[in-house]
GROMACS .gro file of C-alpha atoms in nm:
model
  352
    1UNK     CA    1  -2.828   1.836  -1.042
    2UNK     CA    2  -2.869   1.697  -0.672
    3UNK     CA    3  -2.779   1.351  -0.578
    4UNK     CA    4  -3.121   1.155  -0.675
    5UNK     CA    5  -3.124   1.138  -1.009
    6UNK     CA    6  -2.814   0.945  -1.008
    7UNK     CA    7  -2.920   0.657  -0.838
    8UNK     CA    8  -3.040   0.515  -1.068
    9UNK     CA    9  -2.748   0.271  -1.167
   10UNK     CA   10  -2.882   0.106  -0.870
   11UNK     CA   11  -3.198   0.065  -0.940
   12UNK     CA   12  -3.114  -0.035  -1.267
   13UNK     CA   13  -2.871  -0.312  -1.104
   14UNK     CA   14  -3.123  -0.426  -0.871
   15UNK     CA   15  -3.329  -0.450  -1.182
   16UNK     CA   16  -3.057  -0.699  -1.356
   17UNK     CA   17  -3.113  -0.898  -1.039
   18UNK     CA   18  -3.504  -1.011  -1.137
   19UNK     CA   19  -3.407  -1.044  -1.392
   20UNK     CA   20  -3.122  -1.246  -1.355
   21UNK     CA   21  -3.377  -1.461  -1.115
   22UNK     CA   22  -3.717  -1.452  -1.384
   23UNK     CA   23  -3.432  -1.536  -1.643
   24UNK     CA   24  -3.594  -1.666  -2.044
   25UNK     CA   25  -3.560  -1.399  -2.232
   26UNK     CA   26  -3.584  -1.065  -1.885
   27UNK     CA   27  -3.222  -1.066  -1.828
   28UNK     CA   28  -3.201  -0.994  -2.286
   29UNK     CA   29  -3.541  -0.708  -2.247
   30UNK     CA   30  -3.347  -0.531  -1.952
   31UNK     CA   31  -2.963  -0.540  -2.214
   32UNK     CA   32  -3.147  -0.456  -2.481
   33UNK     CA   33  -3.295  -0.128  -2.300
   34UNK     CA   34  -2.940  -0.034  -2.186
   35UNK     CA   35  -2.824  -0.017  -2.554
   36UNK     CA   36  -3.066   0.069  -2.782
   37UNK     CA   37  -3.364   0.186  -2.492
   38UNK     CA   38  -3.045   0.429  -2.374
   39UNK     CA   39  -2.996   0.541  -2.709
   40UNK     CA   40  -3.318   0.642  -2.795
   41UNK     CA   41  -3.398   0.796  -2.499
   42UNK     CA   42  -3.063   1.027  -2.492
   43UNK     CA   43  -3.190   1.119  -2.852
   44UNK     CA   44  -3.564   1.232  -2.700
   45UNK     CA   45  -3.415   1.453  -2.419
   46UNK     CA   46  -3.113   1.593  -2.548
   47UNK     CA   47  -2.836   1.783  -2.491
   48UNK     CA   48  -2.693   1.968  -2.267
   49UNK     CA   49  -2.480   2.259  -2.084
   50UNK     CA   50  -2.394   2.194  -1.731
   51UNK     CA   51  -2.293   2.537  -1.626
   52UNK     CA   52  -1.866   2.575  -1.536
   53UNK     CA   53  -1.878   2.710  -1.252
   54UNK     CA   54  -2.143   2.582  -1.053
   55UNK     CA   55  -2.138   2.541  -0.724
   56UNK     CA   56  -2.003   2.195  -0.605
   57UNK     CA   57  -2.359   2.030  -0.350
   58UNK     CA   58  -2.340   2.065  -0.018
   59UNK     CA   59  -2.321   1.746   0.106
   60UNK     CA   60  -2.062   1.522  -0.125
   61UNK     CA   61  -2.153   1.152   0.007
   62UNK     CA   62  -2.491   1.134  -0.086
   63UNK     CA   63  -2.314   1.179  -0.452
   64UNK     CA   64  -2.055   0.903  -0.283
   65UNK     CA   65  -2.321   0.659  -0.193
   66UNK     CA   66  -2.489   0.672  -0.523
   67UNK     CA   67  -2.126   0.596  -0.677
   68UNK     CA   68  -2.031   0.286  -0.377
   69UNK     CA   69  -2.263   0.058  -0.401
   70UNK     CA   70  -2.162  -0.021  -0.730
   71UNK     CA   71  -1.979  -0.197  -0.538
   72UNK     CA   72  -2.163  -0.429  -0.409
   73UNK     CA   73  -2.446  -0.522  -0.660
   74UNK     CA   74  -2.238  -0.582  -0.948
   75UNK     CA   75  -2.092  -0.811  -0.674
   76UNK     CA   76  -2.423  -0.947  -0.603
   77UNK     CA   77  -2.513  -0.934  -1.017
   78UNK     CA   78  -2.206  -1.160  -1.072
   79UNK     CA   79  -2.269  -1.401  -0.791
   80UNK     CA   80  -2.629  -1.476  -0.839
   81UNK     CA   81  -2.635  -1.499  -1.236
   82UNK     CA   82  -2.334  -1.789  -1.187
   83UNK     CA   83  -2.537  -1.938  -0.908
   84UNK     CA   84  -2.815  -1.913  -1.162
   85UNK     CA   85  -2.621  -2.111  -1.432
   86UNK     CA   86  -2.464  -2.335  -1.212
   87UNK     CA   87  -2.608  -2.461  -0.861
   88UNK     CA   88  -3.009  -2.369  -0.880
   89UNK     CA   89  -3.212  -2.657  -0.841
   90UNK     CA   90  -3.408  -2.776  -1.139
   91UNK     CA   91  -3.640  -2.518  -1.194
   92UNK     CA   92  -3.412  -2.287  -1.158
   93UNK     CA   93  -3.194  -2.307  -1.378
   94UNK     CA   94  -3.453  -2.483  -1.657
   95UNK     CA   95  -3.280  -2.710  -1.944
   96UNK     CA   96  -3.338  -2.745  -2.210
   97UNK     CA   97  -3.343  -2.489  -2.523
   98UNK     CA   98  -3.455  -2.254  -2.210
   99UNK     CA   99  -3.145  -2.346  -2.022
  100UNK     CA  100  -2.919  -2.231  -2.334
  101UNK     CA  101  -3.066  -1.921  -2.362
  102UNK     CA  102  -3.039  -1.815  -2.006
  103UNK     CA  103  -2.654  -1.886  -2.000
  104UNK     CA  104  -2.624  -1.619  -2.339
  105UNK     CA  105  -2.880  -1.397  -2.190
  106UNK     CA  106  -2.733  -1.433  -1.833
  107UNK     CA  107  -2.325  -1.385  -1.955
  108UNK     CA  108  -2.499  -1.065  -2.140
  109UNK     CA  109  -2.646  -0.889  -1.884
  110UNK     CA  110  -2.331  -0.912  -1.657
  111UNK     CA  111  -2.141  -0.824  -1.973
  112UNK     CA  112  -2.316  -0.533  -1.944
  113UNK     CA  113  -2.397  -0.409  -1.599
  114UNK     CA  114  -1.945  -0.482  -1.560
  115UNK     CA  115  -1.878  -0.252  -1.817
  116UNK     CA  116  -2.214   0.007  -1.833
  117UNK     CA  117  -2.190   0.082  -1.430
  118UNK     CA  118  -1.895  -0.084  -1.281
  119UNK     CA  119  -1.596   0.001  -1.523
  120UNK     CA  120  -1.788   0.333  -1.524
  121UNK     CA  121  -1.770   0.360  -1.124
  122UNK     CA  122  -1.448   0.222  -1.120
  123UNK     CA  123  -1.354   0.446  -1.341
  124UNK     CA  124  -1.439   0.784  -1.089
  125UNK     CA  125  -1.267   0.567  -0.796
  126UNK     CA  126  -1.001   0.533  -0.904
  127UNK     CA  127  -0.984   0.900  -0.894
  128UNK     CA  128  -1.078   0.928  -0.570
  129UNK     CA  129  -0.789   1.100  -0.321
  130UNK     CA  130  -0.966   0.846  -0.052
  131UNK     CA  131  -0.727   0.544  -0.055
  132UNK     CA  132  -1.060   0.297   0.052
  133UNK     CA  133  -1.263   0.426  -0.276
  134UNK     CA  134  -0.948   0.348  -0.493
  135UNK     CA  135  -0.945  -0.039  -0.333
  136UNK     CA  136  -1.314  -0.088  -0.427
  137UNK     CA  137  -1.280   0.041  -0.770
  138UNK     CA  138  -0.945  -0.186  -0.885
  139UNK     CA  139  -1.196  -0.460  -0.715
  140UNK     CA  140  -1.416  -0.335  -0.976
  141UNK     CA  141  -1.165  -0.355  -1.240
  142UNK     CA  142  -1.131  -0.751  -1.113
  143UNK     CA  143  -1.411  -0.814  -1.177
  144UNK     CA  144  -1.387  -0.760  -1.534
  145UNK     CA  145  -1.047  -0.885  -1.553
  146UNK     CA  146  -0.836  -0.542  -1.565
  147UNK     CA  147  -0.714  -0.461  -1.265
  148UNK     CA  148  -0.430  -0.259  -1.495
  149UNK     CA  149  -0.641   0.033  -1.602
  150UNK     CA  150  -0.631   0.212  -1.298
  151UNK     CA  151  -0.200   0.221  -1.355
  152UNK     CA  152  -0.232   0.272  -1.688
  153UNK     CA  153  -0.533   0.529  -1.698
  154UNK     CA  154  -0.377   0.708  -1.424
  155UNK     CA  155  -0.058   0.734  -1.513
  156UNK     CA  156  -0.045   0.700  -1.883
  157UNK     CA  157  -0.348   0.822  -2.045
  158UNK     CA  158  -0.431   1.190  -1.900
  159UNK     CA  159  -0.101   1.256  -1.919
  160UNK     CA  160  -0.098   1.150  -2.262
  161UNK     CA  161  -0.400   1.186  -2.440
  162UNK     CA  162  -0.382   1.240  -2.817
  163UNK     CA  163  -0.031   1.156  -2.844
  164UNK     CA  164   0.135   0.884  -2.991
  165UNK     CA  165   0.219   0.757  -2.647
  166UNK     CA  166  -0.152   0.696  -2.524
  167UNK     CA  167  -0.282   0.387  -2.744
  168UNK     CA  168  -0.624   0.449  -2.539
  169UNK     CA  169  -0.692   0.721  -2.824
  170UNK     CA  170  -0.877   0.628  -3.176
  171UNK     CA  171  -0.743   0.711  -3.501
  172UNK     CA  172  -0.903   0.933  -3.748
  173UNK     CA  173  -1.063   0.693  -4.005
  174UNK     CA  174  -0.918   0.417  -3.740
  175UNK     CA  175  -1.225   0.152  -3.733
  176UNK     CA  176  -1.322   0.045  -3.372
  177UNK     CA  177  -1.256  -0.358  -3.452
  178UNK     CA  178  -0.917  -0.271  -3.546
  179UNK     CA  179  -0.844   0.025  -3.267
  180UNK     CA  180  -1.020  -0.269  -2.926
  181UNK     CA  181  -0.686  -0.484  -3.037
  182UNK     CA  182  -0.438  -0.246  -3.045
  183UNK     CA  183  -0.540   0.031  -2.736
  184UNK     CA  184  -0.615  -0.413  -2.543
  185UNK     CA  185  -0.259  -0.486  -2.622
  186UNK     CA  186  -0.119  -0.062  -2.574
  187UNK     CA  187  -0.272  -0.036  -2.255
  188UNK     CA  188  -0.184  -0.341  -2.078
  189UNK     CA  189   0.229  -0.313  -2.184
  190UNK     CA  190   0.208   0.054  -2.056
  191UNK     CA  191   0.099  -0.027  -1.735
  192UNK     CA  192   0.398  -0.210  -1.690
  193UNK     CA  193   0.617   0.001  -1.822
  194UNK     CA  194   0.450   0.253  -1.592
  195UNK     CA  195   0.522  -0.025  -1.275
  196UNK     CA  196   0.862  -0.119  -1.396
  197UNK     CA  197   0.993   0.193  -1.377
  198UNK     CA  198   0.784   0.309  -1.059
  199UNK     CA  199   1.046   0.025  -0.887
  200UNK     CA  200   1.381   0.126  -1.061
  201UNK     CA  201   1.301   0.456  -0.932
  202UNK     CA  202   1.256   0.348  -0.561
  203UNK     CA  203   1.536   0.170  -0.601
  204UNK     CA  204   1.416  -0.190  -0.585
  205UNK     CA  205   1.385  -0.492  -0.864
  206UNK     CA  206   1.126  -0.351  -1.152
  207UNK     CA  207   0.901  -0.735  -1.087
  208UNK     CA  208   1.008  -0.776  -0.745
  209UNK     CA  209   0.697  -0.824  -0.486
  210UNK     CA  210   0.624  -0.434  -0.476
  211UNK     CA  211   0.471  -0.403  -0.841
  212UNK     CA  212   0.142  -0.372  -0.866
  213UNK     CA  213   0.162  -0.531  -1.141
  214UNK     CA  214   0.248  -0.898  -1.013
  215UNK     CA  215  -0.024  -0.786  -0.668
  216UNK     CA  216  -0.257  -0.730  -0.945
  217UNK     CA  217  -0.226  -1.063  -1.113
  218UNK     CA  218  -0.158  -1.268  -0.795
  219UNK     CA  219  -0.521  -1.058  -0.656
  220UNK     CA  220  -0.725  -1.176  -1.063
  221UNK     CA  221  -0.580  -1.535  -0.953
  222UNK     CA  222  -0.745  -1.567  -0.667
  223UNK     CA  223  -1.060  -1.426  -0.746
  224UNK     CA  224  -1.115  -1.661  -1.027
  225UNK     CA  225  -0.990  -1.948  -0.827
  226UNK     CA  226  -1.278  -1.879  -0.614
  227UNK     CA  227  -1.561  -1.845  -0.864
  228UNK     CA  228  -1.339  -2.153  -1.013
  229UNK     CA  229  -1.428  -2.359  -0.686
  230UNK     CA  230  -1.775  -2.151  -0.579
  231UNK     CA  231  -1.874  -2.248  -0.992
  232UNK     CA  232  -1.706  -2.500  -1.184
  233UNK     CA  233  -1.549  -2.425  -1.492
  234UNK     CA  234  -1.863  -2.339  -1.631
  235UNK     CA  235  -1.885  -2.046  -1.460
  236UNK     CA  236  -1.618  -1.927  -1.465
  237UNK     CA  237  -1.662  -1.971  -1.853
  238UNK     CA  238  -1.961  -1.737  -1.777
  239UNK     CA  239  -1.718  -1.544  -1.577
  240UNK     CA  240  -1.461  -1.510  -1.793
  241UNK     CA  241  -1.721  -1.503  -2.095
  242UNK     CA  242  -1.914  -1.142  -1.897
  243UNK     CA  243  -1.560  -0.975  -1.869
  244UNK     CA  244  -1.451  -0.967  -2.253
  245UNK     CA  245  -1.820  -0.823  -2.271
  246UNK     CA  246  -1.739  -0.533  -1.999
  247UNK     CA  247  -1.417  -0.471  -2.104
  248UNK     CA  248  -1.559  -0.427  -2.519
  249UNK     CA  249  -1.820  -0.168  -2.362
  250UNK     CA  250  -1.549  -0.016  -2.215
  251UNK     CA  251  -1.264   0.029  -2.505
  252UNK     CA  252  -1.568   0.128  -2.757
  253UNK     CA  253  -1.655   0.423  -2.476
  254UNK     CA  254  -1.268   0.486  -2.498
  255UNK     CA  255  -1.259   0.490  -2.865
  256UNK     CA  256  -1.558   0.717  -2.911
  257UNK     CA  257  -1.448   0.982  -2.624
  258UNK     CA  258  -1.119   1.037  -2.839
  259UNK     CA  259  -1.164   0.911  -3.212
  260UNK     CA  260  -0.865   1.104  -3.455
  261UNK     CA  261  -0.849   1.477  -3.162
  262UNK     CA  262  -0.451   1.481  -3.189
  263UNK     CA  263  -0.278   1.705  -2.979
  264UNK     CA  264   0.022   1.838  -3.213
  265UNK     CA  265   0.403   1.832  -3.082
  266UNK     CA  266   0.516   2.161  -3.028
  267UNK     CA  267   0.800   2.273  -3.291
  268UNK     CA  268   1.199   2.158  -3.169
  269UNK     CA  269   1.083   1.932  -2.842
  270UNK     CA  270   1.098   1.620  -2.919
  271UNK     CA  271   0.843   1.417  -2.749
  272UNK     CA  272   0.617   1.733  -2.627
  273UNK     CA  273   0.301   1.796  -2.736
  274UNK     CA  274   0.066   2.128  -2.712
  275UNK     CA  275  -0.149   2.161  -2.329
  276UNK     CA  276  -0.424   1.981  -2.330
  277UNK     CA  277  -0.724   2.182  -2.390
  278UNK     CA  278  -1.145   2.090  -2.408
  279UNK     CA  279  -1.089   2.075  -2.801
  280UNK     CA  280  -0.919   1.716  -2.696
  281UNK     CA  281  -1.236   1.461  -2.567
  282UNK     CA  282  -1.508   1.427  -2.767
  283UNK     CA  283  -1.866   1.524  -2.455
  284UNK     CA  284  -2.150   1.383  -2.451
  285UNK     CA  285  -2.411   1.616  -2.273
  286UNK     CA  286  -2.761   1.417  -2.305
  287UNK     CA  287  -2.934   1.422  -1.978
  288UNK     CA  288  -2.984   0.985  -2.047
  289UNK     CA  289  -2.629   0.946  -2.038
  290UNK     CA  290  -2.458   1.139  -1.767
  291UNK     CA  291  -2.710   0.992  -1.522
  292UNK     CA  292  -2.622   0.691  -1.558
  293UNK     CA  293  -2.280   0.692  -1.566
  294UNK     CA  294  -2.206   0.902  -1.356
  295UNK     CA  295  -2.177   1.236  -1.613
  296UNK     CA  296  -1.840   1.038  -1.788
  297UNK     CA  297  -1.995   1.177  -2.094
  298UNK     CA  298  -1.959   1.553  -1.967
  299UNK     CA  299  -1.511   1.417  -2.039
  300UNK     CA  300  -1.294   1.760  -2.161
  301UNK     CA  301  -1.417   1.885  -1.813
  302UNK     CA  302  -1.284   1.557  -1.659
  303UNK     CA  303  -0.896   1.583  -1.806
  304UNK     CA  304  -0.879   1.967  -1.765
  305UNK     CA  305  -0.953   1.829  -1.391
  306UNK     CA  306  -0.875   1.501  -1.321
  307UNK     CA  307  -0.990   1.594  -0.920
  308UNK     CA  308  -1.318   1.752  -0.993
  309UNK     CA  309  -1.589   1.504  -0.842
  310UNK     CA  310  -1.857   1.384  -1.182
  311UNK     CA  311  -2.097   1.610  -0.963
  312UNK     CA  312  -1.935   1.947  -1.064
  313UNK     CA  313  -1.830   1.814  -1.429
  314UNK     CA  314  -1.957   2.052  -1.666
  315UNK     CA  315  -1.967   2.075  -2.051
  316UNK     CA  316  -2.006   2.379  -2.307
  317UNK     CA  317  -2.065   2.387  -2.671
  318UNK     CA  318  -1.737   2.494  -2.804
  319UNK     CA  319  -1.584   2.140  -2.753
  320UNK     CA  320  -1.663   1.928  -2.981
  321UNK     CA  321  -1.977   1.682  -2.924
  322UNK     CA  322  -2.068   1.353  -3.040
  323UNK     CA  323  -2.358   1.299  -3.245
  324UNK     CA  324  -2.575   1.086  -3.007
  325UNK     CA  325  -2.449   0.933  -2.589
  326UNK     CA  326  -2.323   0.720  -2.548
  327UNK     CA  327  -2.528   0.444  -2.660
  328UNK     CA  328  -2.583   0.552  -2.966
  329UNK     CA  329  -2.219   0.631  -3.046
  330UNK     CA  330  -2.142   0.285  -2.922
  331UNK     CA  331  -2.421   0.119  -3.137
  332UNK     CA  332  -2.295   0.377  -3.427
  333UNK     CA  333  -1.870   0.270  -3.364
  334UNK     CA  334  -2.043  -0.092  -3.418
  335UNK     CA  335  -2.077  -0.015  -3.780
  336UNK     CA  336  -1.752   0.166  -3.908
  337UNK     CA  337  -1.873   0.291  -4.201
  338UNK     CA  338  -2.230   0.442  -4.065
  339UNK     CA  339  -1.998   0.606  -3.787
  340UNK     CA  340  -1.716   0.747  -4.047
  341UNK     CA  341  -1.934   0.887  -4.254
  342UNK     CA  342  -2.100   1.073  -3.947
  343UNK     CA  343  -1.795   1.168  -3.774
  344UNK     CA  344  -1.649   1.276  -4.054
  345UNK     CA  345  -1.761   1.637  -4.075
  346UNK     CA  346  -1.709   1.631  -3.706
  347UNK     CA  347  -1.430   1.557  -3.686
  348UNK     CA  348  -1.350   1.822  -3.939
  349UNK     CA  349  -1.459   2.113  -3.739
  350UNK     CA  350  -1.295   2.032  -3.364
  351UNK     CA  351  -0.968   1.971  -3.521
  352UNK     CA  352  -1.030   2.301  -3.805
   0.00000   0.00000   0.00000
């Protein structure tokens, strides 16, 4: 696929800026499109199976540009949204009932763009071999208050996915509302453990200044204090609220990507598990998902070869397939009885 379709995400983010400027119901309209409209589009466009051995793009820079544009655009969305609510002159930040709608709608849209696009771009960037791209990914994660994701995702989730060592692998029968707090706490504790062990291997104090978790806490505090200084307590409250929405989306995606798919322990080798295979991830080949989310739905290929950039990811019929794209699957997962009813036969086939 050429790079042009992946600029859909920057275009939608520009549209988010326009909706924030419009105020009223416009942010809710766009938020609804990103969830319910995309779910319908996924169903209409159907699944597809990009070839495993497709040639890499002749020029990588357009694909990189489509990705890194998310950072300045998400920063602009956050700054403009917070300004619109806290600093804009009367007549722009309207008083009365409309202002109440503005607060809810803008905070929701900030979180949805951050969770859908900011964290997705960060996920791709933190896997990059280029230091500046990893740094850009960490900044996007700071917007969502989860910079530790970079450590936990790369150093624990990838090697241990589908095992009890990975908090981000949802158990069969586990409801989304039970998974999210377990995953959040487990990932945070795991990131601290990983950093402490790294520091000890280097002969340095486990919680010294070189510990990236401590550095991230400093960066996060500086960012939050900056928001407080610029936009006041109300602005900081919205900034924290949008992070909650973004993290809910992230954990909902974690839930659907690995739900119930486990790697079996190796006999006679405690703590060791069978090698990772394509059957250990749920995939979504819907174009409506992957154009907007940089091929995140082609998840088995990403786990099998984390160094592959998003344009070269692939899908195959023998890889477990979600019942819908990511928007539709997240909505289904939000209704646990419906999710379990739909997924039970798919999970039985996938593990059988």
